[in-house]
PDB file of C-alpha atoms in Angstrom:
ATOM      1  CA  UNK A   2     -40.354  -0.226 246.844  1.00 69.00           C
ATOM      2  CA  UNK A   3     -40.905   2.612 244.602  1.00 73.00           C
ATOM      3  CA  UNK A   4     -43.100   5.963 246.062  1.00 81.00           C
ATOM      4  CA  UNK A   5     -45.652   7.407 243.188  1.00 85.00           C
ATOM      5  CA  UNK A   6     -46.058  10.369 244.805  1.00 87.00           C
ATOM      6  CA  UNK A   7     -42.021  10.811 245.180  1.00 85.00           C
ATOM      7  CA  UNK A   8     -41.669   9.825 241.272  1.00 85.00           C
ATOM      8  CA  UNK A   9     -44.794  12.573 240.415  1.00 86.00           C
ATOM      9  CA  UNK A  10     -42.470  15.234 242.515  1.00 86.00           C
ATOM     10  CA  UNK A  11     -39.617  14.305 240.412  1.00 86.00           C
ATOM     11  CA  UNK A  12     -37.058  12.666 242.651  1.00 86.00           C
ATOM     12  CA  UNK A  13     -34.295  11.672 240.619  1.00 88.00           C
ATOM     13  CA  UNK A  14     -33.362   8.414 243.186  1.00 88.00           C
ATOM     14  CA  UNK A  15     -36.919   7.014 242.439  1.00 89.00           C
ATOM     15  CA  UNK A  16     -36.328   7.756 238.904  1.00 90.00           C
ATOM     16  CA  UNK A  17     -33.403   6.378 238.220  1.00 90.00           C
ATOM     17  CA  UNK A  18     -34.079   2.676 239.218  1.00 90.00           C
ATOM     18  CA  UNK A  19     -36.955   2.547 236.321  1.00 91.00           C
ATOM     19  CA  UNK A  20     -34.456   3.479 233.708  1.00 92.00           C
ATOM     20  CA  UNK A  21     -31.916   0.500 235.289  1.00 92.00           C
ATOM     21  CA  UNK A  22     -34.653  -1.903 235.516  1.00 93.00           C
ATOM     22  CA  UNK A  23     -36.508  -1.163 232.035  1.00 92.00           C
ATOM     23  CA  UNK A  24     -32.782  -0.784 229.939  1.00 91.00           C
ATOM     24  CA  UNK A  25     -30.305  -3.498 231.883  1.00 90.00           C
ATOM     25  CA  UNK A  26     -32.686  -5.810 234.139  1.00 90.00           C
ATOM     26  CA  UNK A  27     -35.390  -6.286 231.847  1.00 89.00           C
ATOM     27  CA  UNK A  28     -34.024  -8.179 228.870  1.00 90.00           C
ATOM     28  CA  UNK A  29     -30.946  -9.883 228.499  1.00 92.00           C
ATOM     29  CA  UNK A  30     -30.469  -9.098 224.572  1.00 92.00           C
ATOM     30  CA  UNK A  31     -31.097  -5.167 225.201  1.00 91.00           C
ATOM     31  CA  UNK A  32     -28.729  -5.016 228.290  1.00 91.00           C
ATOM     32  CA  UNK A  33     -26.361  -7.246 226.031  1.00 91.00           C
ATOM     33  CA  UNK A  34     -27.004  -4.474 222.973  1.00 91.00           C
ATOM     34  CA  UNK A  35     -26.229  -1.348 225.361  1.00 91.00           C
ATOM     35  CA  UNK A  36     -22.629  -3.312 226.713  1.00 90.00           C
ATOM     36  CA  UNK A  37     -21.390  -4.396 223.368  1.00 90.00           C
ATOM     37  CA  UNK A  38     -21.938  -0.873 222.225  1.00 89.00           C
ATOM     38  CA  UNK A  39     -19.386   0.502 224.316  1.00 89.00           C
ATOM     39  CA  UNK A  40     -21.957   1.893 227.201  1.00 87.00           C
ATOM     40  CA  UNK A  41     -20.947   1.207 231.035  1.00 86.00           C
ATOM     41  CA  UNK A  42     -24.156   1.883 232.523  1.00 85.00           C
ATOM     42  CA  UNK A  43     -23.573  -0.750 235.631  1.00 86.00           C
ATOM     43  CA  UNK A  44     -22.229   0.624 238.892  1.00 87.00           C
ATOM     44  CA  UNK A  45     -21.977   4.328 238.094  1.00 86.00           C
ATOM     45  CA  UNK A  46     -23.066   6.905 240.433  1.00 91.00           C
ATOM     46  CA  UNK A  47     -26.126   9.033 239.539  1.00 89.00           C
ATOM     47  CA  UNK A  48     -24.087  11.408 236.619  1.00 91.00           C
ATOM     48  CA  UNK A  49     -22.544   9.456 234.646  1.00 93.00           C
ATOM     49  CA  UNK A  50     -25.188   6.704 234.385  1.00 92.00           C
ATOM     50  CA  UNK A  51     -27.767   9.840 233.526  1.00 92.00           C
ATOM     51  CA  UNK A  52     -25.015  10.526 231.237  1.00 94.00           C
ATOM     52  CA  UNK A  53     -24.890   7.420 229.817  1.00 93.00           C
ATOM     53  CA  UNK A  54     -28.647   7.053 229.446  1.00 93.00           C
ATOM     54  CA  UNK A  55     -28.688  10.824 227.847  1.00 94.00           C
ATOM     55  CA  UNK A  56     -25.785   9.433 225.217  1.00 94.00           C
ATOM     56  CA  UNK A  57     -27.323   5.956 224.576  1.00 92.00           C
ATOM     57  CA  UNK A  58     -30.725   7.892 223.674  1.00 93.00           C
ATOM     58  CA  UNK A  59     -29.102  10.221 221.272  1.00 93.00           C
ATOM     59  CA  UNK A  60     -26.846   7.898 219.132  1.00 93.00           C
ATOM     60  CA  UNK A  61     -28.307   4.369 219.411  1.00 91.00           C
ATOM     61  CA  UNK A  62     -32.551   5.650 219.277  1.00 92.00           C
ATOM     62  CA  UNK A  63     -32.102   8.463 217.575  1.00 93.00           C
ATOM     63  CA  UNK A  64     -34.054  10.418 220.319  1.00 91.00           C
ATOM     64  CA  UNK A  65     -32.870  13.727 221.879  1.00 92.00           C
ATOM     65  CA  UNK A  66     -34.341  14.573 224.946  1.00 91.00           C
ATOM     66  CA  UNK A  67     -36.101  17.975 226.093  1.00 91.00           C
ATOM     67  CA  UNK A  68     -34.321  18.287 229.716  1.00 90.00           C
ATOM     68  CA  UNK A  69     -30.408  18.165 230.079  1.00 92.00           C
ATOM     69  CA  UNK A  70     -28.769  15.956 231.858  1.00 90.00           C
ATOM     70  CA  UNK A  71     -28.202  18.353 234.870  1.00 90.00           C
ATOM     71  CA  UNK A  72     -31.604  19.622 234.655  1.00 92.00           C
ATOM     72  CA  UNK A  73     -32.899  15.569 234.822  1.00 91.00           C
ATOM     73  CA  UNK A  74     -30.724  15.313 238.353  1.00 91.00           C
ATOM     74  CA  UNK A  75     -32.207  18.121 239.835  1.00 89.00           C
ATOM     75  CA  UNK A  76     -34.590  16.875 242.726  1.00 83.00           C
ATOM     76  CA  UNK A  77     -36.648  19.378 242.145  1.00 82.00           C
ATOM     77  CA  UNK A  78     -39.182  20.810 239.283  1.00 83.00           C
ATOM     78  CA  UNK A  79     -38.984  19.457 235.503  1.00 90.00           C
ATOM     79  CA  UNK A  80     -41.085  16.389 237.167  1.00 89.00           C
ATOM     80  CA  UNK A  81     -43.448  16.270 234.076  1.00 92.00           C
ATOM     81  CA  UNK A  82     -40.329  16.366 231.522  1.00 93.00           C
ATOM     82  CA  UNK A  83     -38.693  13.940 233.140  1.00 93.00           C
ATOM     83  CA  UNK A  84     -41.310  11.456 233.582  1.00 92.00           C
ATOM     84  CA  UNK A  85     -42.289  11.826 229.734  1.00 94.00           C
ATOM     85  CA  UNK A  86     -38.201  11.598 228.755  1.00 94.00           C
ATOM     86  CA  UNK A  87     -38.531   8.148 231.048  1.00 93.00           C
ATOM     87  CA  UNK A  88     -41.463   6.957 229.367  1.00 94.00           C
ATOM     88  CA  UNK A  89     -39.946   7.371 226.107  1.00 95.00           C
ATOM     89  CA  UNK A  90     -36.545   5.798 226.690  1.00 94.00           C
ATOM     90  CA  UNK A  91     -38.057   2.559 227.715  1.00 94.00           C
ATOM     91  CA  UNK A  92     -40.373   2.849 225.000  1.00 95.00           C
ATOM     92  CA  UNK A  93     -37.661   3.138 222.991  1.00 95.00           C
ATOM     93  CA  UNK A  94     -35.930   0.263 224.452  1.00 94.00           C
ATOM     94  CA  UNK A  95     -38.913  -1.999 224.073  1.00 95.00           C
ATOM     95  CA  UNK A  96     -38.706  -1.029 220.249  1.00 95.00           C
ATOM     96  CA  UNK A  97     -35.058  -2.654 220.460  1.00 94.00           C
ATOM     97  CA  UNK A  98     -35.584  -5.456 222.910  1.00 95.00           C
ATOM     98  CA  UNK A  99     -37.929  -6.553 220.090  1.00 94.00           C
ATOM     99  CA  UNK A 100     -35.983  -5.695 216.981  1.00 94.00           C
ATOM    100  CA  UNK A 101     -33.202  -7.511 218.645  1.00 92.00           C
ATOM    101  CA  UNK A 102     -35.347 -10.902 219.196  1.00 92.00           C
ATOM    102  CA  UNK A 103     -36.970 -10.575 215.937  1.00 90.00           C
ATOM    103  CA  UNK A 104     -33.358 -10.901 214.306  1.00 87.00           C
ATOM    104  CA  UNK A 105     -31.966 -13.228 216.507  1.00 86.00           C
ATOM    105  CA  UNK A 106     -35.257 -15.307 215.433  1.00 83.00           C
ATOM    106  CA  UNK A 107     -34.264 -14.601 212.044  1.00 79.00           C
ATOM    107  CA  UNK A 108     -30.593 -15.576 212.369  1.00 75.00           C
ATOM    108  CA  UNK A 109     -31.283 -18.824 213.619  1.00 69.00           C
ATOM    109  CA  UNK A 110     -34.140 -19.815 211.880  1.00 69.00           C
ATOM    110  CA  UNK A 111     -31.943 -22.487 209.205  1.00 61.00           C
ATOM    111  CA  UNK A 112     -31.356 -21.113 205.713  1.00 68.00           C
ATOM    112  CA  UNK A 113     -32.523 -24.481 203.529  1.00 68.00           C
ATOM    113  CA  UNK A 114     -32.793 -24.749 199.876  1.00 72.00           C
ATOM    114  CA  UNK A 115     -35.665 -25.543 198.080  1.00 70.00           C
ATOM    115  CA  UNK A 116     -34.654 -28.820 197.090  1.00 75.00           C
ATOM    116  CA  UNK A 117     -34.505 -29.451 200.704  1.00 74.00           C
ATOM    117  CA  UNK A 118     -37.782 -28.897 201.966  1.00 78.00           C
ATOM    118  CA  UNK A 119     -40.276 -31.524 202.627  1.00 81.00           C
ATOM    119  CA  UNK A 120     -42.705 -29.633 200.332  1.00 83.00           C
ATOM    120  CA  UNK A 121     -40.263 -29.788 197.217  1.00 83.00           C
ATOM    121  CA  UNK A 122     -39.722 -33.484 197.768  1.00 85.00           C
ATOM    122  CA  UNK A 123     -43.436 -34.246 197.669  1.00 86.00           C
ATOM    123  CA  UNK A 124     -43.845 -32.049 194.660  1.00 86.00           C
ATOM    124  CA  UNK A 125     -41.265 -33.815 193.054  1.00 86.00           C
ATOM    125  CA  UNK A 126     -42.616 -37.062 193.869  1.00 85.00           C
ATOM    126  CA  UNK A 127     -46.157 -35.869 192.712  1.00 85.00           C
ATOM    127  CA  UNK A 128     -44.686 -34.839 189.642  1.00 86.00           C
ATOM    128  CA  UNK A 129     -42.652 -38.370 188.865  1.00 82.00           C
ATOM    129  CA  UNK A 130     -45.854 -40.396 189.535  1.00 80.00           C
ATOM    130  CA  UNK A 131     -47.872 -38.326 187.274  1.00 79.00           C
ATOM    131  CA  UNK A 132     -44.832 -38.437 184.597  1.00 74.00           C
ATOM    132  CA  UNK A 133     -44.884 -42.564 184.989  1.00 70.00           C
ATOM    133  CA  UNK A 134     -48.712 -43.115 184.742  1.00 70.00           C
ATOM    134  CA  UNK A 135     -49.220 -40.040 181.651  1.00 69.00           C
ATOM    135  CA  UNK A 136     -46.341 -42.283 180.102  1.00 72.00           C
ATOM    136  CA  UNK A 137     -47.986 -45.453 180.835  1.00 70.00           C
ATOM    137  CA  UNK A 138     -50.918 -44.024 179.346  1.00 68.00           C
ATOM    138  CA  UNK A 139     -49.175 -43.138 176.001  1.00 68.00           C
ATOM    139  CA  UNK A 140     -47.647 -46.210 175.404  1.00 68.00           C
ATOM    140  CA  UNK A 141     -51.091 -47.617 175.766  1.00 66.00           C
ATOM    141  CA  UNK A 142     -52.504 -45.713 173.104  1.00 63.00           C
ATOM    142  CA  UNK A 143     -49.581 -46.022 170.523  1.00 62.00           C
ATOM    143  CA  UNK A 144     -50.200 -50.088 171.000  1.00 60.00           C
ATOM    144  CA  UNK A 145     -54.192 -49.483 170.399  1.00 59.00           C
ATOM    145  CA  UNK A 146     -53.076 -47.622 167.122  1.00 58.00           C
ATOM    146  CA  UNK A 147     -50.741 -50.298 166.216  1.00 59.00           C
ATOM    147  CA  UNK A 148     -51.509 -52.419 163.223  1.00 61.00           C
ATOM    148  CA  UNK A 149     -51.331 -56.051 164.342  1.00 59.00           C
ATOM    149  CA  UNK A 150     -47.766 -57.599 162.627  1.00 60.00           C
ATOM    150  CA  UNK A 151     -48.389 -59.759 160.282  1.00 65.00           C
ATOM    151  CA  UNK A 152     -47.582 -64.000 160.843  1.00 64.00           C
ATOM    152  CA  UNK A 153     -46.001 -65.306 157.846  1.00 66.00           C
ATOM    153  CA  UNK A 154     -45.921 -68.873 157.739  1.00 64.00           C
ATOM    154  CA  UNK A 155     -42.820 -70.536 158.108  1.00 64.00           C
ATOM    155  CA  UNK A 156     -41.614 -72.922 154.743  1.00 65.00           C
ATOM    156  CA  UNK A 157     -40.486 -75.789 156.267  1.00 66.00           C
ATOM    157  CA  UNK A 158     -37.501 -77.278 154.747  1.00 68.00           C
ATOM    158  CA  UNK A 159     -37.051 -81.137 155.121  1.00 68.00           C
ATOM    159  CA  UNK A 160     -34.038 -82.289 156.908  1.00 71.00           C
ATOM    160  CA  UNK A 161     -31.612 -84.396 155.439  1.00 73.00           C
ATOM    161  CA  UNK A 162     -31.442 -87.869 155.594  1.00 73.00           C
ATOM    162  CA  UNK A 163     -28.377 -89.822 156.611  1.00 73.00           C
ATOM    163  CA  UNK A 164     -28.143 -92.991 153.953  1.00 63.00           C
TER     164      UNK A 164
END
């Protein structure tokens, strides 16, 4: 269990388990982000998973925090600075965790032509029925403007007899 009053003092050992929890417990694509990047934040001591944390704040968010590293590990003072430089990280690592689903939604939503989608086929279907009946309709108007042909009577010729 975590102790508020030992996290408002500063202790680094109640500290540190928010920053494991929020960047490598939390979410699966952000802890996945932070390994494939080249950070070995699981089982280190204190130092060089502060130090890790410190480096991974700098490069990858762009963030560079107020305390040094040494200065976070020190169980005493700096207890407002180091709560705030918490706070941000996992701020910070929200920001990704959500950039990072919002791609992967992206990636494997399916890339589909136009021609492919239900919508174009019913267009396209709209748009050959209403082709068949406007040509329908044309051809029915060039016969009403038609003259009528004319019936020529047919001379009959007699056939021949046999004698």
């Amino acid at each position: 269990s975590i102790d508020k009053d030992r996290i408002c003092s500063g202790i680094t050992t109640e500290l540190l388990p928010l920053l494991h929890y929020g960047l490598l417990s939390h979410s699966k694509s952000l802890s996945t982000f932070i390994s494939d990047r080249g950070y070995s934040l699981y089982r280190q001591n204190d130092l060089k998973f502060t130090e890790g944390i410190y480096k991974l704040s700098r490069v990858e968010f762009k963030h560079n925090p107020m305390l040094q590293c040494s200065q976070f590990l020190t169980d005493k003072g700096f207890a407002k600075r180091k709560i705030q430089f918490i706070v941000t990280i996992l701020k910070l690592g929200i920001n990704k965790h959500n950039q990072l689903i919002k791609q992967k939604k992206l990636s494997s939503q399916a890339k589909v032509s136009w021609k492919q989608t239900n919508l174009a086929k019913k267009v396209d279907k709209v748009i050959k029925n209403s082709a068949y009946k406007f040509q329908k309709l044309n051809n029915m108007e060039s016969n009403t403007n038609r003259k009528p042909p004319k019936i020529t009577k047919k001379k009959m010729i007699p056939k021949p007899t046999p004698n």
